Amino acid sequence: MAQIDETDRESARGREEKTGDHWTPRLFAVVIVFGFLGCVYAVLSGSVAGLKDPSVAGLFGTLVGYVSSKADLVYAYFFGSFAGSDAKTQLLYKSTPME
């Protein structure tokens, strides 16, 4: 699974290099991250009037979860995924200390 993630990430970065289109991924990233922050702010500040209604609260919670997962993908695209970190942790765990 980690290999598939790595290949997918490299494919996206390769597309960006081949086309020279550096602004589209960054624009999408900004929109997604600020959309996520806006949704969280709206919930925490109480600015969504209908949150006392369970159906509206459920819908808005689903929206926040969806945008949150997309923000996680933005993080993985620009900074790498946690799979590399997990692999590093396993390698460190299995290694022997140097003197």
Short mmCIF file of C-alpha atoms in Angstrom, two decimals:
data_model
loop_
_atom_site.label_atom_id
_atom_site.label_comp_id
_atom_site.label_asym_id
_atom_site.label_seq_id
_atom_site.Cartn_x
_atom_site.Cartn_y
_atom_site.Cartn_z
CA MET A 1 0.00 0.00 0.00
CA ALA A 2 2.84 2.38 0.82
CA GLN A 3 4.36 1.71 -2.61
CA ILE A 4 1.06 2.63 -4.29
CA ASP A 5 0.89 5.87 -2.29
CA GLU A 6 4.48 6.72 -3.21
CA THR A 7 3.88 6.00 -6.91
CA ASP A 8 0.72 8.11 -6.90
CA ARG A 9 2.48 11.03 -5.23
CA GLU A 10 5.42 10.85 -7.64
CA SER A 11 3.00 10.72 -10.56
CA ALA A 12 1.29 13.91 -9.39
CA ARG A 13 4.61 15.67 -8.87
CA GLY A 14 5.86 14.46 -12.25
CA ARG A 15 2.76 15.90 -13.93
CA GLU A 16 3.44 19.21 -12.25
CA GLU A 17 7.04 19.23 -13.51
CA LYS A 18 6.16 18.15 -17.08
CA THR A 19 3.40 20.68 -17.59
CA GLY A 20 5.06 23.50 -15.68
CA ASP A 21 1.74 24.09 -13.94
CA HIS A 22 2.80 24.98 -10.43
CA TRP A 23 -0.16 27.22 -9.59
CA THR A 24 -3.12 24.86 -9.94
CA PRO A 25 -2.09 22.43 -7.16
CA ARG A 26 -1.19 25.34 -4.90
CA LEU A 27 -4.46 27.11 -5.60
CA PHE A 28 -6.45 23.98 -4.83
CA ALA A 29 -4.40 23.47 -1.67
CA VAL A 30 -5.12 27.00 -0.44
CA VAL A 31 -8.84 26.68 -1.17
CA ILE A 32 -9.07 23.31 0.60
CA VAL A 33 -7.07 24.34 3.67
CA PHE A 34 -8.91 27.63 4.11
CA GLY A 35 -12.22 25.86 3.46
CA PHE A 36 -11.39 23.41 6.25
CA LEU A 37 -10.38 26.21 8.62
CA GLY A 38 -13.54 28.13 7.71
CA CYS A 39 -15.75 25.12 8.44
CA VAL A 40 -14.07 24.51 11.78
CA TYR A 41 -14.34 28.19 12.69
CA ALA A 42 -18.04 28.23 11.75
CA VAL A 43 -18.71 25.26 14.02
CA LEU A 44 -16.65 26.49 16.96
CA SER A 45 -17.88 30.08 16.81
CA GLY A 46 -21.53 29.06 16.57
CA SER A 47 -22.10 31.12 13.44
CA VAL A 48 -24.11 28.34 11.78
CA ALA A 49 -27.62 29.02 13.06
CA GLY A 50 -29.09 25.60 12.35
CA LEU A 51 -26.57 23.47 14.27
CA LYS A 52 -29.14 22.82 16.99
CA ASP A 53 -31.16 20.87 14.41
CA PRO A 54 -29.75 17.30 14.33
CA SER A 55 -30.07 16.92 10.57
CA VAL A 56 -28.21 20.17 9.88
CA ALA A 57 -25.57 19.28 12.48
CA GLY A 58 -25.08 15.87 10.87
CA LEU A 59 -24.79 17.38 7.42
CA PHE A 60 -22.31 20.00 8.60
CA GLY A 61 -20.31 17.36 10.49
CA THR A 62 -20.09 15.30 7.32
CA LEU A 63 -18.91 18.36 5.41
CA VAL A 64 -16.22 19.10 8.00
CA GLY A 65 -15.05 15.47 7.89
CA TYR A 66 -14.90 15.50 4.09
CA VAL A 67 -12.95 18.75 3.92
CA SER A 68 -10.69 17.52 6.72
CA SER A 69 -9.76 14.42 4.72
CA LYS A 70 -8.99 16.59 1.70
CA ALA A 71 -6.80 18.84 3.85
CA ASP A 72 -4.94 15.70 4.93
CA LEU A 73 -4.34 14.85 1.26
CA VAL A 74 -2.99 18.35 0.66
CA TYR A 75 -0.57 17.84 3.54
CA ALA A 76 0.52 14.46 2.16
CA TYR A 77 1.05 15.91 -1.33
CA PHE A 78 3.24 18.80 -0.24
CA PHE A 79 4.98 17.33 2.82
CA GLY A 80 4.83 13.56 2.31
CA SER A 81 2.69 10.96 3.98
CA PHE A 82 2.97 9.30 7.34
CA ALA A 83 3.95 6.01 5.66
CA GLY A 84 7.55 7.17 5.37
CA SER A 85 7.55 8.17 9.00
CA ASP A 86 6.14 4.78 10.01
CA ALA A 87 8.82 2.99 7.98
CA LYS A 88 11.53 5.10 9.62
CA THR A 89 10.14 4.30 13.07
CA GLN A 90 10.19 0.56 12.30
CA LEU A 91 13.77 0.76 11.01
CA LEU A 92 14.87 2.60 14.14
CA TYR A 93 13.10 0.05 16.32
CA LYS A 94 14.87 -2.86 14.61
CA SER A 95 18.30 -1.22 14.57
CA THR A 96 21.07 -1.69 17.09
CA PRO A 97 22.60 1.30 18.87
CA MET A 98 26.08 2.40 17.85
CA GLU A 99 28.80 2.80 20.42
#
